[in-house]
Short mmCIF file of C-alpha atoms (C1' of nucleotides) in Angstrom, two decimals:
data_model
loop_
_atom_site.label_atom_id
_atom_site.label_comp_id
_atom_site.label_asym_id
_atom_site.label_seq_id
_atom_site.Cartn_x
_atom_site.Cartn_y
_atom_site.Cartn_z
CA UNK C 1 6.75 9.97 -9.06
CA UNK C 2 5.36 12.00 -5.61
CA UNK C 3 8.38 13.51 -4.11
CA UNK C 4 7.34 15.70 -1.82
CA UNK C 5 8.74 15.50 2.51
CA UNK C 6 6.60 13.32 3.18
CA UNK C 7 7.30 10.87 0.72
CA UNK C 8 10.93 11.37 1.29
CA UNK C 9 10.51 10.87 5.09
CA UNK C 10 8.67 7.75 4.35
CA UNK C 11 11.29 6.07 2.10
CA UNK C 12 14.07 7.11 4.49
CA UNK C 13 11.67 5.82 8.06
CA UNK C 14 11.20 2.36 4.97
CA UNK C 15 14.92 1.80 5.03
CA UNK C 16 15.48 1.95 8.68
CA UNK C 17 12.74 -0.49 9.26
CA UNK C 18 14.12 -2.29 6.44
CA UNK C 19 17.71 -2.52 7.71
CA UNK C 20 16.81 -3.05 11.11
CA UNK C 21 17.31 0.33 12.97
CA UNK C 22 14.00 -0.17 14.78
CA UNK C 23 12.94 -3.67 16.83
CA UNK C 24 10.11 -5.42 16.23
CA UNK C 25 6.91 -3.90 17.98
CA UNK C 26 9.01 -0.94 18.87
CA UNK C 27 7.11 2.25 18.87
CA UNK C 28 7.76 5.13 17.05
CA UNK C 29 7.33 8.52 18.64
CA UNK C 30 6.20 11.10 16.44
CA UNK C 31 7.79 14.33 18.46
CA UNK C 32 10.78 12.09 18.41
CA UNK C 33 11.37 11.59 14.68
CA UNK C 34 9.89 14.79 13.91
CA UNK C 35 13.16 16.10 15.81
CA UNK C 36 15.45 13.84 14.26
CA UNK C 37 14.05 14.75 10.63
CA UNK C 38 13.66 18.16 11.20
CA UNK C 39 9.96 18.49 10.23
CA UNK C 40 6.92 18.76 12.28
CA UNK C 41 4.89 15.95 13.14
CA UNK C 42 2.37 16.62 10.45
CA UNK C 43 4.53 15.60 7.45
CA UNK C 44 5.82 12.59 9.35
CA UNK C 45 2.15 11.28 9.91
CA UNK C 46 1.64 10.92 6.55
CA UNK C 47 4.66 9.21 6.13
CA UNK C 48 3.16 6.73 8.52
CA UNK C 49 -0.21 6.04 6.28
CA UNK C 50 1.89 4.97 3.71
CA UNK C 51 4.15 2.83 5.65
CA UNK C 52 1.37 1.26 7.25
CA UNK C 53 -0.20 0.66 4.01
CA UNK C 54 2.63 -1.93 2.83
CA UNK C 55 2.47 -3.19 6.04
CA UNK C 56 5.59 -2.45 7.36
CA UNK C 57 3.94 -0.66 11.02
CA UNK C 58 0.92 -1.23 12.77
CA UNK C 59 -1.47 1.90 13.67
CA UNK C 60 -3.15 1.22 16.81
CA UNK C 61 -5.92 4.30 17.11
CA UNK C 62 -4.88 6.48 19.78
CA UNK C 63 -1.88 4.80 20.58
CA UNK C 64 0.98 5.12 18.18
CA UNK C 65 2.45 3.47 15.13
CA UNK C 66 4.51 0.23 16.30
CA UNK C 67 7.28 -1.44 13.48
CA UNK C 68 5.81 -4.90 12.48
CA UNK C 69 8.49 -6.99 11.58
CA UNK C 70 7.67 -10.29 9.97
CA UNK C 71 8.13 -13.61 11.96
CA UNK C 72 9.36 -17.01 11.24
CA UNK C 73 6.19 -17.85 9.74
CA UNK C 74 4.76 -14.65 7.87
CA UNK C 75 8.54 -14.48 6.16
CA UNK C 76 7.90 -18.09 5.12
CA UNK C 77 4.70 -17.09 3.69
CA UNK C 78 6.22 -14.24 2.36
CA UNK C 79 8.71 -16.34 0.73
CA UNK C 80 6.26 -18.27 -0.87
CA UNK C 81 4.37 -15.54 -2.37
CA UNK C 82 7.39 -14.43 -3.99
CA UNK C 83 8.41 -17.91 -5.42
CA UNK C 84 5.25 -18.03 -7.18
CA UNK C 85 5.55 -14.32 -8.74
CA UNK C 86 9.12 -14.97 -10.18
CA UNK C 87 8.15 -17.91 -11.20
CA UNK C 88 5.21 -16.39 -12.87
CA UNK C 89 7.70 -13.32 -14.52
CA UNK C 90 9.97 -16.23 -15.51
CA UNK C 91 6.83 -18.46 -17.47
CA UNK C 92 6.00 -15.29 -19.25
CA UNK C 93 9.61 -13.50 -19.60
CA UNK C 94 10.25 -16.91 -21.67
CA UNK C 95 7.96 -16.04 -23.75
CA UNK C 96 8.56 -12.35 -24.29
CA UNK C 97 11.88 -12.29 -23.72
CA UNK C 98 14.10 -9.44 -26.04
CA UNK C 99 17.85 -10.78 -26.92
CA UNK C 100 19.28 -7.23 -25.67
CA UNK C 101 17.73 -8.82 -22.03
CA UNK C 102 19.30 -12.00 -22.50
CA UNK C 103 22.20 -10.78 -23.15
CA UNK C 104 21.97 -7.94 -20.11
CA UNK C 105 20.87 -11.46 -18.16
CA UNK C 106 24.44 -13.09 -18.73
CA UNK C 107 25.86 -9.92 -18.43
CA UNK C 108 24.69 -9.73 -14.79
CA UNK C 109 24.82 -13.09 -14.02
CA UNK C 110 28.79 -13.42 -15.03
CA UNK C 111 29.25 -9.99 -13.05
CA UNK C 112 27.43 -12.25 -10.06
CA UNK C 113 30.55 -15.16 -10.37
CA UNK C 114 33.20 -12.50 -10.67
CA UNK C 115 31.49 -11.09 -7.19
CA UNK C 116 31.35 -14.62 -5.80
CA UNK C 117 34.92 -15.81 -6.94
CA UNK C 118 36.39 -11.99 -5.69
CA UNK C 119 34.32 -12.58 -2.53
CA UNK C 120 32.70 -8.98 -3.23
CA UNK C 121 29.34 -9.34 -1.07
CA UNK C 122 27.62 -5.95 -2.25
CA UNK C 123 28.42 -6.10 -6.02
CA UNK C 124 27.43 -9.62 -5.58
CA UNK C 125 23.67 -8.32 -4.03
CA UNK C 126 23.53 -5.30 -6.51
CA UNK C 127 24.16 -7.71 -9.83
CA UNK C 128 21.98 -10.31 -8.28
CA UNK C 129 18.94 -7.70 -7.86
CA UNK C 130 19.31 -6.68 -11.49
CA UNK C 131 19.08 -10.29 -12.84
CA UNK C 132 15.58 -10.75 -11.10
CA UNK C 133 14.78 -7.39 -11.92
CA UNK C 134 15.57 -7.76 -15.72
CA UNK C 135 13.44 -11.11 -15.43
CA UNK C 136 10.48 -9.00 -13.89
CA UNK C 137 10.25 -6.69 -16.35
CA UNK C 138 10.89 -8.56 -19.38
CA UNK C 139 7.48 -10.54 -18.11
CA UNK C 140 6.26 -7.77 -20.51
CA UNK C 141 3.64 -7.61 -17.44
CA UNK C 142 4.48 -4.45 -15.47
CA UNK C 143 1.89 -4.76 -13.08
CA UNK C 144 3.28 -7.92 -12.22
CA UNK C 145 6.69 -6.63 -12.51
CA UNK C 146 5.95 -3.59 -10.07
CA UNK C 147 4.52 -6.48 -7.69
CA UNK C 148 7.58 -8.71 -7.76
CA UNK C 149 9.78 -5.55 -6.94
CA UNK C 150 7.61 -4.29 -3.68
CA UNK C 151 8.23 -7.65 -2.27
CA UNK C 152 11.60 -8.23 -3.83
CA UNK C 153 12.56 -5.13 -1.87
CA UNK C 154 10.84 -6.13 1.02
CA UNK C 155 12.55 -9.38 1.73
CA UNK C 156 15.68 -8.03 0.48
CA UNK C 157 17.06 -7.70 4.32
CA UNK C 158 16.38 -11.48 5.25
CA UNK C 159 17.95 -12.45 1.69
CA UNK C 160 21.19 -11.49 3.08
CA UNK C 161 20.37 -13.73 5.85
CA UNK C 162 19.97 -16.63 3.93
CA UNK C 163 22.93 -16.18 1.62
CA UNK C 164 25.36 -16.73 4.45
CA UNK C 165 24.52 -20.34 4.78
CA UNK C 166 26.95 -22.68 3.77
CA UNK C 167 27.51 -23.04 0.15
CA UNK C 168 24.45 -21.37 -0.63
CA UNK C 169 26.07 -18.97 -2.94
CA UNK C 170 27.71 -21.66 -5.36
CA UNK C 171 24.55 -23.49 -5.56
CA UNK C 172 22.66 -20.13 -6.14
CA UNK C 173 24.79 -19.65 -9.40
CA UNK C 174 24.18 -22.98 -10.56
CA UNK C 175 20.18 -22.19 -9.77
CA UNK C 176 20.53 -18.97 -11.91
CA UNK C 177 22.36 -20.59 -14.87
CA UNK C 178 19.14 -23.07 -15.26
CA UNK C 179 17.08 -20.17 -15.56
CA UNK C 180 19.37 -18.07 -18.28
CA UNK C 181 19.21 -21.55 -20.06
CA UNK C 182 15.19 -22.36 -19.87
CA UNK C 183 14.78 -18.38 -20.74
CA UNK C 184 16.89 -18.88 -23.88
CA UNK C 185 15.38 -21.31 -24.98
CA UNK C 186 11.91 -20.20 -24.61
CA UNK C 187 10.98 -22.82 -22.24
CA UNK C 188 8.44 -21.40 -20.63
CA UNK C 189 7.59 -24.01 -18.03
CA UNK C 190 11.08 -24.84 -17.20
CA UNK C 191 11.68 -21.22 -16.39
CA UNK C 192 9.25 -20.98 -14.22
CA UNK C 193 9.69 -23.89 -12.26
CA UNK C 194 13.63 -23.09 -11.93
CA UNK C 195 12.48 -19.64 -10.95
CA UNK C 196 9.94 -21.31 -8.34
CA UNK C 197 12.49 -23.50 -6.75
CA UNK C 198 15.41 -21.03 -6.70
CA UNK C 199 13.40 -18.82 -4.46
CA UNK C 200 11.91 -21.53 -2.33
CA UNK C 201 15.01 -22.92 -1.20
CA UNK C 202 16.11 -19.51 0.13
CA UNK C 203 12.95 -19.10 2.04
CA UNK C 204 13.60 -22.70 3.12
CA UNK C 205 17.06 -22.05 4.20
CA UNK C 206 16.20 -18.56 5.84
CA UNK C 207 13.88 -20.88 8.25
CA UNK C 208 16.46 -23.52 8.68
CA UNK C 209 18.83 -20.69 9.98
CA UNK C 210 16.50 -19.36 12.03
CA UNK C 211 15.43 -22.77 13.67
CA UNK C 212 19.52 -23.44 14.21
CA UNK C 213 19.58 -19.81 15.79
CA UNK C 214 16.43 -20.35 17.93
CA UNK C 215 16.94 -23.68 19.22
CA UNK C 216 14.56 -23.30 21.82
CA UNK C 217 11.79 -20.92 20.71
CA UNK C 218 8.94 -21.82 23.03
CA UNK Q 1 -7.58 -2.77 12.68
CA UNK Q 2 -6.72 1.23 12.41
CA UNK Q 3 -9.54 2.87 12.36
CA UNK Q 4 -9.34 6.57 12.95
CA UNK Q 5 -11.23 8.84 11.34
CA UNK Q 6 -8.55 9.40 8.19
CA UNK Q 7 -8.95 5.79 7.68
CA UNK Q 8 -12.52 5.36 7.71
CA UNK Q 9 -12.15 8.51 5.15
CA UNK Q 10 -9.37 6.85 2.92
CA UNK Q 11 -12.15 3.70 2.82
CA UNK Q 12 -14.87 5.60 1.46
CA UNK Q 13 -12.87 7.34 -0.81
CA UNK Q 14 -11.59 4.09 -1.91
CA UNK Q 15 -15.03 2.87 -2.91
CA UNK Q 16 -16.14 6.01 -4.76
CA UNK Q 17 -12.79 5.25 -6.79
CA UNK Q 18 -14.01 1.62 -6.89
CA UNK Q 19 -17.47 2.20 -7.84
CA UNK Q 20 -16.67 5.13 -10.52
CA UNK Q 21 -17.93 8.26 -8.67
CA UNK Q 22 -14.66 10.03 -10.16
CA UNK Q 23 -13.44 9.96 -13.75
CA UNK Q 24 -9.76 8.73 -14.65
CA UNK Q 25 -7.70 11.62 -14.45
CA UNK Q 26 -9.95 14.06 -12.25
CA UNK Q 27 -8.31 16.23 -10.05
CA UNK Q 28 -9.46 15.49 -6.28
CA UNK Q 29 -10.30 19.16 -4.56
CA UNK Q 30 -8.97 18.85 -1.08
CA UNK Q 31 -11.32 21.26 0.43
CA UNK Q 32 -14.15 20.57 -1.61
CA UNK Q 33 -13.28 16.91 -0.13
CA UNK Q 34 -13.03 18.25 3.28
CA UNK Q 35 -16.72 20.14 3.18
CA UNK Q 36 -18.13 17.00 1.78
CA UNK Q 37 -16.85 14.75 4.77
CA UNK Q 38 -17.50 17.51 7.06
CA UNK Q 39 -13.83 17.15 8.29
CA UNK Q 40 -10.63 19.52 7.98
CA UNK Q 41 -7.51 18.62 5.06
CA UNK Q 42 -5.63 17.11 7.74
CA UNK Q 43 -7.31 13.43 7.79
CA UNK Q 44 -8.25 13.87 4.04
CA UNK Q 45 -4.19 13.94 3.62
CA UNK Q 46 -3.64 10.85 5.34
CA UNK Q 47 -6.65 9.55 3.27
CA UNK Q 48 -4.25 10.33 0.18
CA UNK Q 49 -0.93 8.93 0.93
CA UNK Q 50 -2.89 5.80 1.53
CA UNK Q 51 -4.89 5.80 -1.75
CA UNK Q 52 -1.67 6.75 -3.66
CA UNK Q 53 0.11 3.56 -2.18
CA UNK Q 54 -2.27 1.33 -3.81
CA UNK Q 55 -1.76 2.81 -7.05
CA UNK Q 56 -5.89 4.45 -6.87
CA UNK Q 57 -4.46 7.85 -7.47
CA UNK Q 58 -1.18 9.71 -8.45
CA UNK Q 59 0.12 12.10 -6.37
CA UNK Q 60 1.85 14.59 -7.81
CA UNK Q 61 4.08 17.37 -5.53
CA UNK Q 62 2.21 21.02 -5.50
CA UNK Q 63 -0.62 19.51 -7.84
CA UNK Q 64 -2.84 17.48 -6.26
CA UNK Q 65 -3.84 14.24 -6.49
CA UNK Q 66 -5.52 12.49 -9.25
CA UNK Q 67 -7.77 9.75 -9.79
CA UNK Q 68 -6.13 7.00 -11.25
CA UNK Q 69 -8.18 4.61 -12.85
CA UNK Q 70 -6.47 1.44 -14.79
CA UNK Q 71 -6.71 1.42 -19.11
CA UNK Q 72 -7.41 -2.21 -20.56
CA UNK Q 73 -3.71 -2.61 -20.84
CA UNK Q 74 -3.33 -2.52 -17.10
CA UNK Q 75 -6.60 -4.08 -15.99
CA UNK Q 76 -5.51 -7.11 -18.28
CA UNK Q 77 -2.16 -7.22 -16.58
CA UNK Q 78 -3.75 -7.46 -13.19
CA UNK Q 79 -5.80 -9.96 -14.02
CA UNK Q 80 -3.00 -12.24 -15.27
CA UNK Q 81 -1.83 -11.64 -11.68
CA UNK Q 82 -5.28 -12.43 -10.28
CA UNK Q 83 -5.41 -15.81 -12.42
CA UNK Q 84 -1.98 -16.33 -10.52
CA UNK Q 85 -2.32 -15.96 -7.17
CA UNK Q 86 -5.31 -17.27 -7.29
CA UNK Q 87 -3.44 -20.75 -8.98
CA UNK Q 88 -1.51 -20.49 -5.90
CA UNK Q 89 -4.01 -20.39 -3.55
CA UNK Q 90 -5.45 -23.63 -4.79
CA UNK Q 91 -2.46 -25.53 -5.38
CA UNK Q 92 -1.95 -24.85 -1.67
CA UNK Q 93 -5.67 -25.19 -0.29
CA UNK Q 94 -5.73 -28.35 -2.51
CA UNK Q 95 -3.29 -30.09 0.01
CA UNK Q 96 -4.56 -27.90 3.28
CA UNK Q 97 -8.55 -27.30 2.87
CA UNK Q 98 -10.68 -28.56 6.01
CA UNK Q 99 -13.48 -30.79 5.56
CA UNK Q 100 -15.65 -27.75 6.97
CA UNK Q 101 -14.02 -25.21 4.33
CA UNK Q 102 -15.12 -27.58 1.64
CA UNK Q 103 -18.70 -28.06 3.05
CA UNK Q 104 -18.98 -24.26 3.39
CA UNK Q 105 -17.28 -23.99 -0.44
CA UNK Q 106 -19.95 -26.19 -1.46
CA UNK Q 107 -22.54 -24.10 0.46
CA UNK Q 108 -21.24 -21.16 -1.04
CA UNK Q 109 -21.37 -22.44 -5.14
CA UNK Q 110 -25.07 -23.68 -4.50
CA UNK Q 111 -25.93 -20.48 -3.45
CA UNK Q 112 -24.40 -19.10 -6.20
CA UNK Q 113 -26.53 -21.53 -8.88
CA UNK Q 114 -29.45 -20.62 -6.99
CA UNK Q 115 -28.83 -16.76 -7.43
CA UNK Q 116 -28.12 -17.29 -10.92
CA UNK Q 117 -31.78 -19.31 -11.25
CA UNK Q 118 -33.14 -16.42 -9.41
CA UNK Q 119 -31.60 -13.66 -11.50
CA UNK Q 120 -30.23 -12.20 -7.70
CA UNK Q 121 -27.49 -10.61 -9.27
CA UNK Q 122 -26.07 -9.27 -5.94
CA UNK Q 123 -26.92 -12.64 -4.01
CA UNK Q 124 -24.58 -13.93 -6.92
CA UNK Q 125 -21.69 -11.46 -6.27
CA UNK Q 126 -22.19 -11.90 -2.34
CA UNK Q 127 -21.95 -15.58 -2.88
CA UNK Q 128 -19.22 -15.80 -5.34
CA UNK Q 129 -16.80 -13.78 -3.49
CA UNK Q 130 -17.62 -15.97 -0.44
CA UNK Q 131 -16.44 -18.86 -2.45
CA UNK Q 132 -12.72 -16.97 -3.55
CA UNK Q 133 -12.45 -16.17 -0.25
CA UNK Q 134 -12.53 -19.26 1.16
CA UNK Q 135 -9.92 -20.79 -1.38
CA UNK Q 136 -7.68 -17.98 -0.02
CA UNK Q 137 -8.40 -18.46 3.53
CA UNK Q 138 -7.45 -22.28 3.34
CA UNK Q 139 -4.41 -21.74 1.25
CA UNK Q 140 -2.65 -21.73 4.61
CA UNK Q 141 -0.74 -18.75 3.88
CA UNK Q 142 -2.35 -15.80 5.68
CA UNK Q 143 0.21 -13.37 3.60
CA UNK Q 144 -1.12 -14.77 0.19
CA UNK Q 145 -4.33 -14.34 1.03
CA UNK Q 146 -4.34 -10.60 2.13
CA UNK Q 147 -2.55 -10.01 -1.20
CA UNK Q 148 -5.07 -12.18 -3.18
CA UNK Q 149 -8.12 -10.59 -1.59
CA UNK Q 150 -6.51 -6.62 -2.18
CA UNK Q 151 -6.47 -7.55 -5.58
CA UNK Q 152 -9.83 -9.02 -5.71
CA UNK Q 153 -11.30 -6.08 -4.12
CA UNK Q 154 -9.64 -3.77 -6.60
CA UNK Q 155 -10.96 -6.03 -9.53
CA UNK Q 156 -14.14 -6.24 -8.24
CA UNK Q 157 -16.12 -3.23 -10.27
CA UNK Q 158 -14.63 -5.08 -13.62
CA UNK Q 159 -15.67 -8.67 -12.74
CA UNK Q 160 -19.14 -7.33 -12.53
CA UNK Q 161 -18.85 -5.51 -16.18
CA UNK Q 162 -17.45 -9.07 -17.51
CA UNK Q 163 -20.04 -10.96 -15.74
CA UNK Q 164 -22.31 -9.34 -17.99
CA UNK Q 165 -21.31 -10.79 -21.11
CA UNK Q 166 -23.85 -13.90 -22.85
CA UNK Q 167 -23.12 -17.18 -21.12
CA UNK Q 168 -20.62 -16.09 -19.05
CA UNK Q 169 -22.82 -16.66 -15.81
CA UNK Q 170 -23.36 -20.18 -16.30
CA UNK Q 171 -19.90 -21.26 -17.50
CA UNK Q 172 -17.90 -19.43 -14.67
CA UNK Q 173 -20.52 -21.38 -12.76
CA UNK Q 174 -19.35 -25.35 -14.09
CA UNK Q 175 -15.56 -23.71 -13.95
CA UNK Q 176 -16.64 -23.59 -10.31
CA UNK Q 177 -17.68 -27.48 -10.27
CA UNK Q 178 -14.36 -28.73 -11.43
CA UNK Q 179 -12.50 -25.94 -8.96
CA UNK Q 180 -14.79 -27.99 -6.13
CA UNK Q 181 -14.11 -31.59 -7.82
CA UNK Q 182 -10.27 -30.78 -7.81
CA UNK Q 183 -10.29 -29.15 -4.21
CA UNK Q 184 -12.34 -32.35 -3.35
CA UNK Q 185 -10.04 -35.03 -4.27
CA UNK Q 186 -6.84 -32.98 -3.27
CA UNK Q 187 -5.86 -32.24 -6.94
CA UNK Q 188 -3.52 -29.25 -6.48
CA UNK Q 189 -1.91 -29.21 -10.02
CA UNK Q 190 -5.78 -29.38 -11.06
CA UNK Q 191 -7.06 -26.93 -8.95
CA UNK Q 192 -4.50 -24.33 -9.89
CA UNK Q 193 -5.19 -24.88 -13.59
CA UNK Q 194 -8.86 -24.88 -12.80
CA UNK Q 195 -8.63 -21.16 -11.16
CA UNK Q 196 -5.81 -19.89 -13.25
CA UNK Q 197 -8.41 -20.52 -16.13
CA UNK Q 198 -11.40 -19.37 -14.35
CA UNK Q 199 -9.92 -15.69 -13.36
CA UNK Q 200 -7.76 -15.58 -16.99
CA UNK Q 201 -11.02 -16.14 -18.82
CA UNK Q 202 -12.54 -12.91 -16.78
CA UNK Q 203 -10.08 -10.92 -17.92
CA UNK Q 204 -10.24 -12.08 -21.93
CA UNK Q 205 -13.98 -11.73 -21.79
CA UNK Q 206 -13.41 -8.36 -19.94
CA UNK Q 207 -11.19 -7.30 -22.64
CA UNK Q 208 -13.04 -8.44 -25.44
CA UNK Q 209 -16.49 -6.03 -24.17
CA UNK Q 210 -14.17 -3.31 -24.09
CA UNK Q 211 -12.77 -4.03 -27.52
CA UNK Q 212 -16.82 -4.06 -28.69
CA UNK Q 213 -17.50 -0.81 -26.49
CA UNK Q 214 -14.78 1.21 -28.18
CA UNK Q 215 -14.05 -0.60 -31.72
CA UNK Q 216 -12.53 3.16 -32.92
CA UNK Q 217 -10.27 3.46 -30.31
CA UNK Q 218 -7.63 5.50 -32.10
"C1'" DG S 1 -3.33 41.20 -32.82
"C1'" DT S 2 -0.25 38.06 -30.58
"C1'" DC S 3 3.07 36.73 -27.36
"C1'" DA S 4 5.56 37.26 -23.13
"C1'" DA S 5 6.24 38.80 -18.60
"C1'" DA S 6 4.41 40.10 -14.26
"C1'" DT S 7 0.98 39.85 -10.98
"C1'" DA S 8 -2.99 37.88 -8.57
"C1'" DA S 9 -5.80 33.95 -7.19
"C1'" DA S 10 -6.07 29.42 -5.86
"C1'" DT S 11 -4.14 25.22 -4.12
"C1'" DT S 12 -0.82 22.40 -1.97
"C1'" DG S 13 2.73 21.65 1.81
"C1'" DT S 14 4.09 22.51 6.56
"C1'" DA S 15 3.90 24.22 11.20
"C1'" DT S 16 1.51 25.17 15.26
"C1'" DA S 17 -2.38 25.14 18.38
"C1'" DC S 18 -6.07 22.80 20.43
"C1'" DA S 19 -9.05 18.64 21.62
"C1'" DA S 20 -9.53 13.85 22.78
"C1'" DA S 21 -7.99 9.52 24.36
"C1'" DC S 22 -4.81 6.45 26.64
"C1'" DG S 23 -1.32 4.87 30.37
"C1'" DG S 24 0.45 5.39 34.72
"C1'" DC S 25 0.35 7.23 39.23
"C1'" DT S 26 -1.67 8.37 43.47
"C1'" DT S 27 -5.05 7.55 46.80
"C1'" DA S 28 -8.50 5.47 49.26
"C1'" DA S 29 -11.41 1.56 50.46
"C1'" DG S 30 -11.93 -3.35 51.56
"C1'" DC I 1 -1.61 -5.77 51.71
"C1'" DT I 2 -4.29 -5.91 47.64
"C1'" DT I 3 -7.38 -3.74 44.52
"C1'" DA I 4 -10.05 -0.38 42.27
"C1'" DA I 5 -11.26 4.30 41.15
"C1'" DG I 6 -9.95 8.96 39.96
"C1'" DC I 7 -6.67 12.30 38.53
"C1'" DC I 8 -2.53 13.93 35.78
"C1'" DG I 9 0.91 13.68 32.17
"C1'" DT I 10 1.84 12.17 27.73
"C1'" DT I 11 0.67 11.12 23.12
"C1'" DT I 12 -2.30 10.90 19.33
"C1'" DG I 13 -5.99 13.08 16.25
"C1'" DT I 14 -7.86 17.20 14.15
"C1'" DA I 15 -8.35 22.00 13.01
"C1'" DT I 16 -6.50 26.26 11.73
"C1'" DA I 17 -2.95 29.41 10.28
"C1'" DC I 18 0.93 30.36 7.49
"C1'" DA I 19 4.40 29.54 3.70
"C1'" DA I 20 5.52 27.99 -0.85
"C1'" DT I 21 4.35 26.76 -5.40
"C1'" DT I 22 1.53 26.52 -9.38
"C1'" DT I 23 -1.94 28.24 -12.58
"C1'" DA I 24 -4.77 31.76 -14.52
"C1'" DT I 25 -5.28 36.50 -15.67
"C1'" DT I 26 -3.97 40.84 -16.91
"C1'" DT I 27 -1.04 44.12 -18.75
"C1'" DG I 28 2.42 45.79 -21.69
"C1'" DA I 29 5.59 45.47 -25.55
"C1'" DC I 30 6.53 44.11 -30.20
#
DNA sequence: GTCAAATAAATTGTATACAAACGGCTTAAG
DNA sequence: CTTAAGCCGTTTGTATACAATTTATTTGAC
């Protein structure tokens, strides 16, 4: 893996954006950050090609780098992408599935209760990332796998969103104990379809928050 | 659209990648680079962090970057992905397509037959990536689509090797007819088997020239 | 004669300097 | 008073210069 400043600078400028440090269409200065990083403005530039590559800025010619932060609708679509890849890792994890990765699937999904029933929100997000992550990779697909985790990691902030809604997290459990079972038992299109719905409803509950929050979006 | 001169830079680059101007592997000399576009290692930089994003080269820290071109374990993995999204896509457009999206998708796959009766091979291409295109387009989800047609683009120098093989022309041409027929009648469980099947078959047929290219492969 | 260490050449990574383009301000005309 | 044109400051884009690291070569010891 490229580790050079540059590449550090852009993983550190991808988690602000990510976390929210920057508003949408905000623009970034480049003496600015260079400051604040320490570097010179060459180093951070590159930085910028790559963030603008995954789409997470816009670069306008001439006149800066702005953060592009999804709306309502691209994080809908965005949503739906993602439904379709896990559902895709789950159709072809049932297949290729290893028992060692079942059993690291329980394994995660039990620690994922204990984190709901101890009301632990961040060992609740960090075992929930490793049960889709497990799922990606056991797709025996790692193209697909490496796909699933860009936008995995991408959506990650709004996920958190979603979770608060009401109940969500109970039924989310219940979700991921469909899948374990279609997974075990090699049910390939039952996996997938779990898988499809599971991450549907949270881009479908994202949106319903939103809506609630923006009664009056014009 | 950016389009300073580092990207217009990173593009061509990209297609020399694309089109097989470099070998796998092959170092990329910066300033040789630099000469050749009559520009300095500054944009040719930027050039690089974006190439290295979308997994054309590996860049790796005091070494340069290298030309990364996908073996037939990777190229078959992407095209299961292809055969997805592209699923997607019509399962969506199947419930979304415009009258005048299916008029120009006809317009399109005639214009494909009549290449193939003319032995235009690059009419053919032209045509036939028209016809994807549109499928994303009308999908309805803008996000999908950029990520279908990145793919596509990056596939595009193998489709034409598997194009190649006997037959192949004519049946991805009648796969076409029942993509249309399902699109038609608002078939999206059809249509996504249809293209699922369509790309999937690429990337067996793909596979098995390779296989007959290299039978010693140790 | 072979292997290892040191040195030299080449290449990458970063900083700085310069050129070009854009946005905002002033100024002048209608 | 409004509007448009020209100038100035700021910011981006590119080139060059310098620093750091790697690789190849040479030299010396075993």
């Amino acid at each position: 893996m490229a580790q050079s400043r540059a590449d550090i600078i852009a993983d550190q400028l991808e988690d602000l954006i990510l976390t929210g440090a920057f508003s949408s269409g905000e623009r970034l200065n480049e003496m600015q950050l260079a400051a604040r990083f320490g570097v010179s403005r060459t180093p951070l530039r590159e930085a910028f090609q790559k963030l603008g590559q995954s789409g997470l800025v816009e670069q306008i010619p001439h006149r800066g780098v702005f953060v592009c932060q999804p709306g309502p609708v691209e994080l809908l679509e965005m949503f739906e992408v993602m439904a379709e890849l896990e559902a895709t890792c789950g159709r072809l994890a049932a297949q290729r599935i290893s028992d060692s990765a079942l059993t690291e699937l329980r394994l995660a999904n039990n620690n994922c209760q204990a984190a709901v029933d101890l009301q632990e929100a961040d060992t609740y997000y960090r075992e929930n990332e490793r049960f889709h992550q497990i799922i990606y990779v056991q797709s025996g697909n790692s193209f697909l796998a490496g796909e699933a985790k860009r936008l995995h990691r991408r959506l990650k902030p709004f996920r958190r969103v979603q979770l608060k809604a009401r109940g969500r997290l109970a039924q989310s459990m219940t979700e991921h104990e469909v899948i374990v079972a279609a997974l075990t038992r090699g049910d390939a299109e039952g996996a997938a379809q779990a898988l499809r719905a599971h991450v549907a409803v949270q881009g479908e509950k994202f949106h319903h928050l939103m809506m609630s929050l923006k009664p009056a979006a014009e």
